C-alpha cells in the first residue's frame, strides 16, 4: 500500500510491517504518529525507514519559517481579544470565532485560519 500523509494518518490496519518515508516529516511528533501505524498486531515486527538529504532539512526549515507565528500576529490577536472583551462589557467569558481573526493571517486559506488561531491562543489557556 502507498499512501499520502493525509490518507496514512487515517489508516487503521494491524498488519502493516513497513513504513517508508521518502523525505522527513515536518516535526518529530508527526513522524512518531505516522510510524505508529505499523505493527499494531503484536505478533509481527515493524520497520520504519526514511530517506533524506541535507536539502530536505533546508526545505523543512524554510517551510517552518513560513508557517511560524510572527510576533506581530500575536500582538494583533491580543489587541482584537481586548477589543472584544471591552465590547462584551469586560465579562471574562466571551464567544469568539477564529474567522474574526482571518485578517491577521493574510496568506492563510479559509481552512487554515482556525489552526493558526488555536496555535496562538492555546498557550494562553494553560
XYZ file of C-alpha atoms in Angstrom, residues 31-104:
74
model
C 6.885 11.193 12.478
C 6.101 9.272 15.673
C 2.379 9.444 14.867
C 2.988 8.189 11.324
C 5.230 5.255 12.246
C 2.739 4.319 14.942
C 0.646 2.875 12.123
C 2.900 -0.149 11.799
C 2.977 -3.493 13.612
C -0.198 -2.980 15.587
C -0.528 -6.747 15.589
C 1.712 -7.856 18.493
C 2.830 -10.960 16.553
C 4.607 -9.065 13.780
C 7.708 -6.908 13.697
C 7.568 -3.439 12.156
C 10.344 -1.468 10.492
C 10.336 2.283 9.821
C 12.621 3.569 7.059
C 13.375 7.086 5.887
C 15.395 8.643 3.075
C 16.623 12.199 3.337
C 19.320 14.588 2.243
C 20.668 17.867 3.605
C 18.468 19.699 1.071
C 15.380 18.221 2.731
C 16.248 19.867 6.038
C 16.833 23.249 4.410
C 13.392 22.933 2.818
C 11.800 21.977 6.155
C 13.429 24.951 7.898
C 12.153 27.259 5.158
C 8.608 25.877 5.437
C 8.734 26.106 9.223
C 9.744 29.759 8.962
C 6.827 30.442 6.630
C 4.310 28.776 8.931
C 5.712 30.043 12.229
C 3.660 32.504 14.217
C 5.040 36.011 13.902
C 5.231 38.379 16.906
C 3.021 40.954 15.151
C 0.314 38.287 14.742
C 0.313 37.588 18.464
C 0.041 41.319 19.184
C -2.863 41.670 16.727
C -4.712 38.729 18.293
C -4.255 40.172 21.780
C -5.496 43.600 20.629
C -8.545 42.027 18.989
C -9.299 39.938 22.094
C -9.039 43.051 24.264
C -11.420 44.921 21.940
C -13.941 42.052 22.107
C -13.528 41.936 25.891
C -14.354 45.641 26.166
C -17.312 45.382 23.759
C -18.574 42.472 25.842
C -18.796 44.654 28.952
C -15.494 43.329 30.288
C -17.005 39.936 31.040
C -14.466 37.135 31.274
C -16.458 34.658 29.187
C -16.522 35.559 25.508
C -17.759 33.787 22.418
C -15.284 34.294 19.592
C -14.800 32.861 16.134
C -11.447 32.158 14.524
C -12.793 33.683 11.307
C -12.904 37.068 13.107
C -9.100 36.884 13.150
C -8.580 35.920 9.494
C -7.195 39.370 8.613
C -4.184 38.633 10.857
